[in-house]
Short mmCIF file of C-alpha atoms in Angstrom, two decimals:
data_model
loop_
_atom_site.label_atom_id
_atom_site.label_comp_id
_atom_site.label_asym_id
_atom_site.label_seq_id
_atom_site.Cartn_x
_atom_site.Cartn_y
_atom_site.Cartn_z
CA MET A 27 -52.47 -7.94 48.27
CA LYS A 28 -48.79 -7.94 47.43
CA MET A 29 -48.08 -6.86 43.90
CA PRO A 30 -46.45 -9.54 41.84
CA ALA A 31 -42.75 -8.97 41.26
CA PHE A 32 -42.98 -8.81 37.55
CA ALA A 33 -45.34 -5.95 37.71
CA ALA A 34 -43.58 -3.78 40.28
CA ALA A 35 -42.25 -0.63 38.48
CA LYS A 36 -38.98 0.62 39.57
CA ILE A 37 -35.82 2.53 38.44
CA PHE A 38 -32.66 0.57 38.58
CA ARG A 39 -29.97 2.23 40.65
CA SER A 40 -26.17 2.66 40.37
CA ALA A 41 -24.76 1.69 36.99
CA SER A 42 -28.39 0.55 35.96
CA ARG A 43 -30.13 3.68 36.96
CA HIS A 44 -30.92 4.79 33.38
CA ARG A 45 -32.66 1.55 32.44
CA LEU A 46 -36.42 2.16 31.78
CA TYR A 47 -38.60 -0.37 33.52
CA SER A 48 -41.93 -0.27 31.56
CA THR A 49 -44.66 -2.38 29.90
CA PHE A 50 -41.69 -3.82 27.64
CA HIS A 51 -39.98 -5.29 30.76
CA LYS A 52 -43.19 -6.97 31.92
CA ILE A 53 -43.95 -8.65 28.63
CA MET A 54 -40.50 -9.55 27.50
CA ASP A 55 -39.12 -10.92 30.83
CA ASN A 56 -42.03 -13.09 30.87
CA LEU A 57 -41.89 -14.61 27.47
CA ALA A 58 -39.26 -17.15 28.47
CA PRO A 59 -36.56 -16.80 31.27
CA PRO A 60 -33.03 -15.80 30.26
CA LYS A 61 -30.55 -18.65 29.86
CA ALA A 62 -28.06 -19.40 32.53
CA GLY A 63 -25.48 -16.59 32.54
CA ALA A 64 -27.38 -14.25 30.32
CA ARG A 65 -29.01 -11.01 31.44
CA ALA A 66 -32.65 -10.40 31.26
CA ALA A 67 -34.03 -8.31 28.27
CA SER A 68 -35.05 -5.59 30.60
CA SER A 69 -31.55 -5.00 31.66
CA PHE A 70 -30.58 -3.79 28.13
CA VAL A 71 -33.19 -1.04 27.94
CA PHE A 72 -31.65 2.42 28.54
CA ASP A 73 -33.29 5.80 28.42
CA LYS A 74 -30.16 7.90 27.82
CA ALA A 75 -27.66 8.23 24.89
CA PHE A 76 -24.07 6.96 25.17
CA VAL A 77 -21.31 9.43 25.00
CA ASN A 78 -17.80 9.25 26.37
CA GLY A 79 -18.56 6.04 28.20
CA GLU A 80 -21.39 7.65 30.06
CA TRP A 81 -25.24 7.61 29.87
CA VAL A 82 -26.32 11.12 28.99
CA ALA A 83 -29.39 13.18 28.44
CA ALA A 84 -30.09 15.74 25.69
CA SER A 85 -28.78 19.23 26.58
CA SER A 86 -32.37 20.43 26.05
CA GLY A 87 -33.82 17.69 28.23
CA LYS A 88 -36.16 16.71 25.36
CA THR A 89 -37.14 13.09 24.71
CA PHE A 90 -39.06 11.15 22.16
CA GLU A 91 -41.00 8.01 22.37
CA VAL A 92 -40.30 4.65 20.81
CA VAL A 93 -43.27 2.54 19.74
CA ASN A 94 -43.77 -1.09 19.10
CA PRO A 95 -44.93 -1.42 15.51
CA ALA A 96 -46.86 -4.56 16.18
CA ASN A 97 -49.34 -3.10 18.59
CA GLY A 98 -48.59 0.68 18.66
CA LYS A 99 -47.79 0.76 22.40
CA VAL A 100 -44.81 3.06 23.63
CA ILE A 101 -41.88 1.11 24.74
CA GLY A 102 -40.13 3.95 26.33
CA SER A 103 -38.42 7.25 25.51
CA VAL A 104 -34.88 8.34 24.68
CA PRO A 105 -33.04 11.63 24.35
CA ASP A 106 -33.92 13.78 21.37
CA MET A 107 -30.34 15.16 20.78
CA ASP A 108 -29.66 18.03 18.52
CA ALA A 109 -26.63 19.61 16.66
CA ALA A 110 -24.97 20.90 19.88
CA ASP A 111 -25.06 17.44 21.47
CA THR A 112 -23.68 15.93 18.27
CA GLU A 113 -20.78 18.40 18.14
CA LYS A 114 -19.97 17.36 21.83
CA ALA A 115 -19.94 13.73 20.91
CA VAL A 116 -17.67 14.46 17.88
CA GLN A 117 -15.28 16.42 20.17
CA VAL A 118 -15.27 13.36 22.49
CA ALA A 119 -14.55 10.99 19.69
CA TYR A 120 -11.75 13.13 18.28
CA LYS A 121 -10.06 13.30 21.56
CA ALA A 122 -10.32 9.60 22.08
CA PHE A 123 -9.01 8.93 18.54
CA GLN A 124 -5.64 10.42 19.57
CA SER A 125 -4.93 7.52 21.96
CA TRP A 126 -7.12 4.76 20.26
CA LYS A 127 -5.15 5.10 17.05
CA GLU A 128 -1.87 4.21 19.02
CA THR A 129 -3.35 0.92 20.27
CA THR A 130 -2.04 -2.25 18.60
CA ALA A 131 -4.13 -4.45 16.30
CA LYS A 132 -3.79 -7.27 18.88
CA GLU A 133 -5.32 -4.88 21.70
CA ARG A 134 -8.27 -3.98 19.37
CA ALA A 135 -8.96 -7.54 18.34
CA ALA A 136 -9.16 -8.89 21.77
CA LEU A 137 -11.71 -6.05 22.65
CA LEU A 138 -13.80 -6.79 19.61
CA LYS A 139 -13.78 -10.47 20.12
CA ARG A 140 -14.92 -10.08 23.69
CA TRP A 141 -17.75 -7.51 22.48
CA GLY A 142 -18.84 -10.15 20.05
CA GLU A 143 -18.86 -12.89 22.61
CA LEU A 144 -21.14 -10.89 24.82
CA VAL A 145 -23.43 -10.28 21.97
CA HIS A 146 -23.73 -14.02 21.24
CA GLU A 147 -24.12 -14.94 25.02
CA ASN A 148 -27.07 -12.65 25.35
CA LYS A 149 -28.61 -13.02 21.91
CA GLU A 150 -31.88 -14.50 22.93
CA GLU A 151 -32.66 -11.62 25.37
CA LEU A 152 -31.27 -8.94 22.83
CA ALA A 153 -33.57 -10.52 20.32
CA LYS A 154 -36.63 -9.68 22.51
CA LEU A 155 -35.61 -6.11 22.54
CA LEU A 156 -35.00 -6.07 18.71
CA THR A 157 -38.35 -7.53 18.05
CA SER A 158 -40.22 -5.02 20.25
CA GLU A 159 -38.91 -2.01 18.59
CA MET A 160 -38.58 -3.28 14.91
CA GLY A 161 -41.25 -6.02 14.79
CA LYS A 162 -39.52 -9.05 13.11
CA PRO A 163 -40.25 -12.48 14.55
CA LEU A 164 -38.07 -13.61 17.36
CA ALA A 165 -36.41 -16.28 15.23
CA GLU A 166 -35.32 -13.62 12.61
CA SER A 167 -34.04 -11.38 15.48
CA VAL A 168 -31.94 -14.15 16.82
CA GLY A 169 -30.55 -14.77 13.33
CA GLU A 170 -29.75 -11.01 13.04
CA LEU A 171 -27.91 -11.30 16.51
CA ASN A 172 -25.80 -14.09 15.09
CA TYR A 173 -25.13 -12.05 11.97
CA GLY A 174 -24.17 -8.96 13.96
CA ALA A 175 -22.01 -10.84 16.33
CA GLY A 176 -20.27 -12.44 13.25
CA PHE A 177 -19.09 -8.97 12.10
CA LEU A 178 -17.40 -8.31 15.30
CA GLU A 179 -15.67 -11.74 15.24
CA LEU A 180 -14.69 -11.11 11.59
CA PHE A 181 -13.20 -7.74 12.24
CA ALA A 182 -11.41 -8.80 15.40
CA GLU A 183 -9.56 -11.07 12.83
CA GLU A 184 -9.34 -8.42 10.17
CA ALA A 185 -7.70 -5.92 12.52
CA LYS A 186 -4.51 -8.19 12.62
CA ARG A 187 -4.42 -8.44 8.81
CA VAL A 188 -4.08 -4.78 7.92
CA GLU A 189 -0.84 -4.73 6.08
CA GLY A 190 1.29 -2.23 4.07
CA ASP A 191 3.61 -2.91 1.32
CA ILE A 192 7.15 -2.51 0.14
CA ILE A 193 7.59 -1.34 -3.47
CA GLN A 194 10.45 -2.12 -5.58
CA THR A 195 12.48 1.09 -5.93
CA PRO A 196 13.71 2.49 -9.31
CA ILE A 197 16.53 4.37 -7.33
CA LYS A 198 19.00 2.41 -5.36
CA THR A 199 19.40 4.95 -2.48
CA ARG A 200 15.59 4.90 -1.80
CA ARG A 201 13.14 2.55 -0.21
CA LEU A 202 9.39 2.95 -1.00
CA LEU A 203 7.00 2.05 1.60
CA VAL A 204 3.11 2.01 1.70
CA LEU A 205 1.39 2.39 5.19
CA LYS A 206 -2.35 1.91 6.07
CA GLN A 207 -3.52 4.10 8.92
CA PRO A 208 -6.89 4.85 10.61
CA ILE A 209 -8.84 7.52 8.88
CA GLY A 210 -10.10 9.09 12.09
CA VAL A 211 -13.59 9.91 13.61
CA SER A 212 -16.18 8.10 11.76
CA GLY A 213 -19.88 9.43 11.54
CA MET A 214 -22.44 6.76 11.00
CA ILE A 215 -26.15 6.66 10.44
CA THR A 216 -27.82 3.27 10.62
CA PRO A 217 -31.33 1.96 9.59
CA TRP A 218 -34.12 0.41 11.48
CA ASN A 219 -34.47 -2.86 9.62
CA PHE A 220 -31.30 -4.33 11.02
CA PRO A 221 -30.61 -2.29 14.20
CA ASN A 222 -27.98 -4.56 15.50
CA ALA A 223 -26.11 -5.88 12.50
CA MET A 224 -25.82 -2.67 10.59
CA ILE A 225 -24.07 -1.27 13.61
CA THR A 226 -21.68 -4.03 14.14
CA ARG A 227 -20.90 -4.12 10.37
CA LYS A 228 -19.95 -0.43 10.42
CA ALA A 229 -18.52 0.19 13.96
CA GLY A 230 -16.76 -3.05 14.06
CA ALA A 231 -14.76 -2.40 10.99
CA ALA A 232 -14.08 1.19 12.12
CA ILE A 233 -12.84 0.21 15.60
CA ALA A 234 -10.72 -2.60 14.21
CA ALA A 235 -9.00 -0.12 12.08
CA GLY A 236 -8.20 2.08 15.04
CA CYS A 237 -10.97 4.71 14.34
CA THR A 238 -13.49 6.33 16.71
CA VAL A 239 -17.31 6.41 16.14
CA VAL A 240 -20.18 8.86 16.48
CA LEU A 241 -23.28 6.98 15.48
CA LYS A 242 -26.92 7.95 15.02
CA PRO A 243 -29.23 5.03 15.01
CA ALA A 244 -32.72 5.04 13.41
CA GLU A 245 -35.26 6.84 15.49
CA ASP A 246 -37.56 3.79 15.27
CA THR A 247 -34.92 1.43 16.90
CA PRO A 248 -32.53 3.09 19.20
CA TYR A 249 -32.67 0.43 22.05
CA SER A 250 -30.73 -2.07 20.06
CA ALA A 251 -28.02 0.54 19.56
CA LEU A 252 -27.70 1.52 23.15
CA ALA A 253 -27.60 -2.21 24.27
CA LEU A 254 -24.66 -2.64 21.97
CA CYS A 255 -22.97 0.32 23.81
CA ASP A 256 -23.60 -1.29 27.20
CA LEU A 257 -21.88 -4.51 26.02
CA ALA A 258 -18.91 -2.60 24.38
CA LYS A 259 -18.30 -0.86 27.66
CA GLN A 260 -18.62 -4.39 29.47
CA ALA A 261 -16.09 -5.73 26.94
CA GLY A 262 -13.59 -2.99 27.92
CA ILE A 263 -13.81 -0.71 24.86
CA PRO A 264 -12.57 2.62 26.24
CA ALA A 265 -14.71 5.69 26.75
CA GLY A 266 -14.96 7.88 23.71
CA VAL A 267 -14.43 5.13 21.17
CA LEU A 268 -18.06 4.24 20.53
CA ASN A 269 -20.57 7.09 20.95
CA VAL A 270 -24.25 6.85 20.13
CA VAL A 271 -26.53 9.95 19.69
CA THR A 272 -30.24 9.48 19.51
CA SER A 273 -32.66 11.80 17.81
CA SER A 274 -36.18 11.99 16.61
CA ARG A 275 -37.15 12.64 12.94
CA ASP A 276 -37.42 16.35 13.84
CA ASN A 277 -33.64 16.54 14.68
CA ALA A 278 -32.32 14.04 12.42
CA SER A 279 -31.31 16.42 9.73
CA GLN A 280 -29.23 18.62 11.92
CA VAL A 281 -27.49 15.79 13.54
CA GLY A 282 -26.76 14.34 10.21
CA LYS A 283 -25.55 17.70 8.98
CA VAL A 284 -22.97 17.90 11.79
CA LEU A 285 -21.70 14.44 11.04
CA CYS A 286 -21.34 15.46 7.36
CA LYS A 287 -19.82 18.94 7.81
CA SER A 288 -17.70 18.75 10.80
CA PRO A 289 -13.99 19.09 9.95
CA LEU A 290 -13.13 16.72 12.84
CA VAL A 291 -15.16 13.75 11.17
CA THR A 292 -13.29 12.37 8.34
CA LYS A 293 -15.43 9.53 7.37
CA LEU A 294 -19.25 8.98 6.88
CA SER A 295 -21.05 5.64 6.53
CA PHE A 296 -24.76 5.59 5.79
CA THR A 297 -27.35 2.93 5.20
CA GLY A 298 -30.81 4.10 4.07
CA SER A 299 -32.79 5.46 1.22
CA THR A 300 -31.07 6.59 -1.99
CA PHE A 301 -32.68 10.02 -1.64
CA VAL A 302 -31.14 10.62 1.83
CA GLY A 303 -27.96 9.17 0.77
CA LYS A 304 -27.55 11.88 -2.05
CA LEU A 305 -28.30 14.54 0.37
CA LEU A 306 -25.61 13.24 2.63
CA LEU A 307 -23.12 13.07 -0.14
CA GLU A 308 -23.66 16.57 -1.17
CA GLN A 309 -23.09 17.82 2.38
CA CYS A 310 -19.95 15.68 2.76
CA ALA A 311 -18.58 17.48 -0.25
CA SER A 312 -17.69 20.63 1.80
CA THR A 313 -15.03 18.63 3.71
CA VAL A 314 -14.31 16.13 1.07
CA LYS A 315 -15.09 13.27 3.48
CA LYS A 316 -14.53 9.65 2.51
CA VAL A 317 -18.13 8.22 2.03
CA SER A 318 -19.60 4.82 2.24
CA LEU A 319 -23.20 4.52 1.16
CA GLU A 320 -25.49 1.41 1.12
CA LEU A 321 -28.74 2.60 -0.50
CA GLY A 322 -31.79 1.29 -2.14
CA GLY A 323 -32.24 -1.60 -4.39
CA ASN A 324 -34.54 -2.89 -6.93
CA ALA A 325 -33.41 -6.47 -7.11
CA PRO A 326 -34.40 -8.94 -10.00
CA PHE A 327 -35.19 -12.51 -9.27
CA ILE A 328 -34.88 -14.49 -12.48
CA VAL A 329 -35.93 -18.20 -13.01
CA PHE A 330 -34.64 -19.65 -16.24
CA PRO A 331 -36.22 -22.81 -17.87
CA SER A 332 -33.54 -25.15 -16.72
CA ALA A 333 -33.91 -24.26 -13.01
CA ASP A 334 -35.37 -26.45 -10.32
CA VAL A 335 -38.64 -24.76 -9.85
CA ASP A 336 -39.20 -26.01 -6.31
CA ALA A 337 -35.68 -24.71 -5.30
CA ALA A 338 -36.44 -21.43 -6.94
CA VAL A 339 -39.76 -21.04 -5.06
CA LEU A 340 -37.99 -21.83 -1.76
CA GLY A 341 -35.29 -19.27 -2.64
CA ALA A 342 -38.01 -16.65 -3.57
CA MET A 343 -39.63 -17.07 -0.16
CA GLY A 344 -36.40 -16.15 1.53
CA ALA A 345 -35.32 -13.42 -1.04
CA LYS A 346 -38.73 -11.76 -0.89
CA PHE A 347 -40.54 -12.30 2.56
CA ARG A 348 -37.73 -12.28 5.35
CA CYS A 349 -38.20 -9.26 7.41
CA SER A 350 -41.59 -8.91 5.85
CA GLY A 351 -39.84 -7.76 2.62
CA GLN A 352 -38.06 -4.79 4.39
CA THR A 353 -34.50 -5.20 3.33
CA CYS A 354 -32.57 -3.49 0.64
CA VAL A 355 -31.62 -6.78 -1.01
CA CYS A 356 -35.20 -8.24 -1.05
CA ALA A 357 -36.25 -9.43 -4.42
CA ASN A 358 -38.43 -6.65 -6.09
CA ARG A 359 -39.08 -7.94 -9.72
CA PHE A 360 -39.72 -11.70 -10.33
CA TYR A 361 -38.94 -12.56 -13.90
CA ILE A 362 -39.95 -16.24 -14.71
CA HIS A 363 -39.46 -17.81 -18.18
CA GLU A 364 -42.87 -18.15 -20.09
CA SER A 365 -42.35 -22.06 -20.18
CA ILE A 366 -42.51 -22.32 -16.31
CA TYR A 367 -44.35 -19.20 -15.48
CA ASP A 368 -47.83 -20.90 -14.61
CA GLU A 369 -46.11 -23.60 -12.53
CA PHE A 370 -43.93 -21.16 -10.64
CA VAL A 371 -46.79 -18.81 -9.89
CA GLN A 372 -49.01 -21.66 -8.65
CA LYS A 373 -46.32 -23.17 -6.26
CA PHE A 374 -45.18 -19.67 -5.23
CA GLY A 375 -48.74 -18.59 -4.17
CA ALA A 376 -49.61 -21.87 -2.54
CA THR A 377 -46.35 -21.83 -0.46
CA VAL A 378 -46.97 -18.35 0.64
CA GLU A 379 -50.47 -19.16 1.79
CA LYS A 380 -49.27 -22.25 3.72
CA GLU A 381 -45.98 -21.23 5.16
CA LEU A 382 -46.44 -17.46 6.17
CA ARG A 383 -48.36 -16.23 9.28
CA MET A 384 -48.67 -12.63 10.35
CA GLY A 385 -48.63 -11.52 13.99
CA ASP A 386 -46.69 -10.00 16.72
CA GLY A 387 -43.05 -11.20 16.40
CA THR A 388 -43.13 -12.48 20.01
CA ALA A 389 -46.09 -14.80 19.29
CA PRO A 390 -45.21 -18.51 18.50
CA GLY A 391 -45.58 -19.45 14.85
CA THR A 392 -45.27 -15.84 13.47
CA THR A 393 -43.23 -15.64 10.36
CA GLN A 394 -44.23 -12.07 9.27
CA GLY A 395 -44.20 -9.19 11.55
CA PRO A 396 -45.68 -5.70 11.01
CA LEU A 397 -44.30 -3.09 8.67
CA ILE A 398 -42.35 -0.40 10.44
CA ASN A 399 -45.15 2.18 10.35
CA LYS A 400 -48.38 3.27 8.72
CA LYS A 401 -46.59 5.18 5.88
CA ALA A 402 -44.96 1.89 4.89
CA VAL A 403 -48.30 0.24 4.70
CA GLU A 404 -49.83 3.12 2.65
CA LYS A 405 -46.91 2.78 0.31
CA ILE A 406 -47.45 -0.97 -0.35
CA GLU A 407 -51.35 -0.41 -0.68
CA ALA A 408 -50.70 2.15 -3.39
CA GLN A 409 -48.32 -0.21 -5.34
CA VAL A 410 -50.86 -3.04 -5.26
CA GLN A 411 -53.68 -0.64 -6.27
CA ASP A 412 -51.60 0.64 -9.14
CA ALA A 413 -50.86 -2.93 -10.41
CA VAL A 414 -54.37 -4.15 -10.10
CA GLY A 415 -55.51 -0.97 -11.90
CA LYS A 416 -53.10 -1.67 -14.77
CA GLY A 417 -54.34 -5.32 -15.19
CA ALA A 418 -52.40 -7.34 -12.50
CA LYS A 419 -54.11 -10.13 -10.81
CA ILE A 420 -53.81 -10.97 -7.02
CA VAL A 421 -52.88 -14.50 -6.52
CA CYS A 422 -52.79 -14.20 -2.63
CA GLY A 423 -52.93 -11.46 -0.15
CA GLY A 424 -53.28 -7.99 -1.37
CA LYS A 425 -54.72 -6.06 1.57
CA SER A 426 -53.89 -4.36 4.88
CA THR A 427 -55.35 -6.30 7.95
CA GLY A 428 -55.12 -3.30 10.25
CA GLY A 429 -52.43 -1.50 12.09
CA ASN A 430 -48.95 -1.92 10.39
CA PHE A 431 -49.79 -5.30 8.98
CA PHE A 432 -50.03 -6.17 5.30
CA GLU A 433 -50.65 -9.55 3.87
CA PRO A 434 -47.92 -11.33 2.04
CA THR A 435 -48.91 -10.75 -1.63
CA VAL A 436 -48.18 -12.34 -4.96
CA LEU A 437 -49.31 -10.48 -8.09
CA THR A 438 -49.37 -12.05 -11.53
CA GLY A 439 -49.58 -10.27 -14.96
CA VAL A 440 -47.22 -7.62 -13.77
CA THR A 441 -45.51 -5.31 -16.38
CA ASP A 442 -42.47 -3.21 -15.97
CA ASP A 443 -44.44 0.05 -16.13
CA MET A 444 -46.27 -0.82 -12.80
CA ARG A 445 -45.08 0.93 -9.58
CA CYS A 446 -44.24 -2.37 -7.87
CA ALA A 447 -41.64 -3.08 -10.62
CA LYS A 448 -40.30 0.42 -10.88
CA GLU A 449 -40.00 1.22 -7.14
CA GLU A 450 -38.32 -0.53 -4.40
CA ASN A 451 -41.27 -2.25 -2.49
CA PHE A 452 -39.75 -2.50 1.01
CA GLY A 453 -42.75 -4.65 1.76
CA PRO A 454 -44.30 -8.16 1.37
CA ILE A 455 -45.41 -8.04 -2.33
CA ALA A 456 -43.97 -10.02 -5.24
CA GLY A 457 -44.84 -8.98 -8.72
CA VAL A 458 -44.32 -11.78 -11.26
CA ILE A 459 -43.23 -10.98 -14.94
CA LYS A 460 -42.88 -13.26 -17.93
CA PHE A 461 -39.90 -13.35 -20.23
CA LYS A 462 -38.76 -15.02 -23.30
CA THR A 463 -35.05 -14.99 -23.85
CA GLU A 464 -31.86 -14.59 -21.75
CA ASP A 465 -30.81 -11.30 -23.50
CA GLU A 466 -34.26 -9.92 -22.91
CA VAL A 467 -34.31 -10.59 -19.22
CA VAL A 468 -30.73 -9.45 -18.65
CA ALA A 469 -31.64 -6.28 -20.25
CA LEU A 470 -34.77 -5.86 -18.15
CA ALA A 471 -32.96 -6.63 -14.94
CA ASN A 472 -30.36 -3.95 -15.74
CA ALA A 473 -32.87 -1.30 -16.72
CA THR A 474 -32.81 0.51 -13.51
CA SER A 475 -30.70 3.09 -11.72
CA SER A 476 -30.27 0.65 -8.75
CA GLY A 477 -27.68 -2.01 -8.66
CA LEU A 478 -27.54 -3.65 -5.24
CA ALA A 479 -28.50 -7.38 -5.47
CA GLY A 480 -29.77 -9.74 -8.11
CA TYR A 481 -30.81 -13.33 -7.97
CA PHE A 482 -31.23 -16.06 -10.56
CA TYR A 483 -31.96 -19.84 -10.85
CA SER A 484 -30.47 -22.06 -13.61
CA ARG A 485 -28.80 -25.38 -14.05
CA ASP A 486 -27.05 -24.31 -17.29
CA LEU A 487 -23.34 -23.83 -16.31
CA GLY A 488 -22.66 -21.63 -19.28
CA GLN A 489 -25.70 -19.50 -18.56
CA ILE A 490 -24.59 -19.26 -14.86
CA TRP A 491 -21.33 -17.70 -15.88
CA ARG A 492 -22.79 -15.24 -18.50
CA VAL A 493 -25.56 -13.96 -16.39
CA ALA A 494 -23.52 -13.64 -13.17
CA GLU A 495 -21.13 -11.45 -15.15
CA ARG A 496 -23.73 -9.49 -16.96
CA LEU A 497 -25.97 -8.41 -14.10
CA GLU A 498 -25.11 -4.88 -13.13
CA THR A 499 -25.30 -5.53 -9.31
CA GLY A 500 -22.86 -5.55 -6.52
CA LEU A 501 -24.28 -8.87 -5.14
CA VAL A 502 -25.47 -11.87 -7.08
CA GLY A 503 -27.11 -15.01 -5.72
CA VAL A 504 -27.02 -17.99 -8.07
CA ASN A 505 -29.51 -20.66 -6.93
CA GLU A 506 -29.59 -19.04 -3.49
CA GLY A 507 -32.20 -16.50 -2.09
CA VAL A 508 -30.43 -15.42 1.12
CA ILE A 509 -26.78 -14.62 0.41
CA SER A 510 -25.53 -12.15 3.00
CA VAL A 511 -22.71 -13.23 5.31
CA PRO A 512 -20.14 -11.36 7.39
CA ASP A 513 -17.20 -12.91 5.40
CA ALA A 514 -18.30 -11.58 2.03
CA PRO A 515 -18.28 -7.78 0.68
CA PHE A 516 -21.65 -6.07 0.75
CA GLY A 517 -22.40 -3.05 -1.58
CA GLY A 518 -24.12 -1.79 -4.72
CA TRP A 519 -23.32 -0.57 -8.07
CA LYS A 520 -24.89 2.59 -9.75
CA GLU A 521 -27.23 4.54 -7.50
CA SER A 522 -27.24 1.72 -4.81
CA GLY A 523 -24.14 3.05 -3.26
CA LEU A 524 -20.48 3.65 -2.66
CA GLY A 525 -17.85 1.37 -1.03
CA ARG A 526 -18.15 -2.04 0.54
CA GLU A 527 -19.01 -3.34 4.00
CA GLY A 528 -18.16 -6.67 5.49
CA GLY A 529 -15.51 -9.20 4.63
CA ARG A 530 -11.77 -8.24 4.34
CA TYR A 531 -12.75 -5.30 2.09
CA GLY A 532 -14.82 -3.65 4.80
CA ILE A 533 -12.02 -2.49 6.95
CA ASP A 534 -10.36 -0.65 4.00
CA GLU A 535 -13.12 1.91 4.09
CA TYR A 536 -11.70 3.13 7.40
CA LEU A 537 -7.97 3.28 6.34
CA GLU A 538 -5.94 5.84 4.62
CA ILE A 539 -3.10 4.87 2.40
CA LYS A 540 0.26 6.63 2.92
CA TYR A 541 3.34 6.53 0.77
CA VAL A 542 6.61 6.83 2.38
CA CYS A 543 9.90 7.54 0.45
CA MET A 544 13.05 6.84 2.43
CA GLY A 545 16.06 8.36 0.88
CA GLY A 546 19.81 8.68 1.29
CA LEU A 547 20.21 5.02 2.10
#
C-alpha cells in the first residue's frame, strides 16, 4: 500500500534542509491548506539556530526538545547553544554593524517593509506554528501576527523620521548640532507569550535605527523566532544583522550573561519576570549598558458607579482572559464599586461560562488554550486555594481539568491580602474586590511595586481625567480592555520596567545622542 503523502517523513534538501518534518507538519498542514501564494506551515519549522545568515547547530552538538503545551507532544528539537556560541554570534553582529550602520534610513525602511509584508502574507501558516508551541487559539495567533507585522511597518516608517537638531548658539563663531546615531549591537531576550510580536517590537526598532541584533527567544517558543529569521533573509536583510541563539533553561543563564557582560553589546532589551529583569540589570552594570526592561504587572481594573456595566464586563473579558490570562498587561485585581458589585459579578461570571471554551488552540471554537506548563497551573491552583481558604467564593471555574489546562475562574469576596491580589496571576483567574470611594480605590490600585497597566470604566468626564493622571502605570485603558497597538509606547513605571517599546518612542532606545560643536566659523 502506498503511504499517503502527508505522512511521508522526509528531510528537505538545499535551502530547506534544516526544516524538521515531524508530527507537527502532519497535523498543521492538514488543518487547512495554505492560501494562494503562502508557504505551508511546515516550511517554517527549522531545527537550527540562525547566525550570520546561516542555519547553525550548537558547537556542542546538543539539542533540546520543544513541546506542545496543549497535548504534551514533542514538536521537534533545536540547538542548545551556550556561552561560546553566543560569543560567536556577538562577534558576527559586531562585524555586521560596521557596515549596517552606514546604510541609509531609506534602505533600511525598504527591507523592514518587505519583512513585514512577508509576515502578513504568511500569517495564517505562521499562526499554526505559533499555536503549536505556545498554545493560544489560532484566532489569537493570527491577531498576534497582525500585531507583529504592524511593528515592522511602523519602524520602517520611523527609520526615516530619526532627526537631529540645530541649537541656537550663544557664540557667533560656533554652530551647535545634535546627531542621533545607532547604539550598536543589541542583545535581546524575548518571552514565550508573544513569540512573534515581542521580537518584531524589539528587533524592528533596532534594525530601523541601524543596529544589529543577537536574540535569545524563550526556550518554550523558539520556532516562531526562527521563522522570522527565514523571512528576514527572504526580505533581503543582510547576514549578521539578525542573529537568533536558541538555548534550553539549563543554558539560558550563561547565554544571558554573555549578552549582559560582553563589551561588544551596547544595549540589552528584555521582556519577562521582574526577578530575572533585576538580575540582568545587575549584570549589565559591569559594562554600563543601556537597558530596556518590560517586566511584570499587577494591573487594576476599576469599575466606577457611573460606568456602563455591560461594557465593563466586555472589557474585563478581553483584559483578563486573552492568551488565557498570560500577558503582563492582563487585569489582575478587579475593583468594583459597592453599588454595582453584585450586578457586575453576576454578569461577569455568566459571560465567562457562556463565552469561554477551553481546548487545543487548533480546535474550532476554542477561546482558551493551555497554560504554558505544569508549573504555571500549580501557581494558579495555589492562588485559588489561598483565596478560598481566606474566605473568597468561587463564582465559576476554580480547578485544573488535566494537563496544562485551568478553568477560567471568577472569585468573589477577594481581599487585598490574598495571593491572587498581591501576586501577578499570569493565568485565567479574576478576583473581584469591593470599594467605596475614588480616593480609596486609587490608593489601592497604586499600592504595589508594579506599574505596567491599569484599566477603569467611568462616564464621569472629570473622574476620567483625575484617575487617568493619578494611576501610577505606564499604560492606562479608559473604557477599553485591550489597548496595545504598535503605534503607542509600551512600558511600565516602578518595578515594571525601564524604557519604552513601540510607537515613535521605541526607536529612541536604540539611538545615542551626540552633541557636535563646530567652531571657527
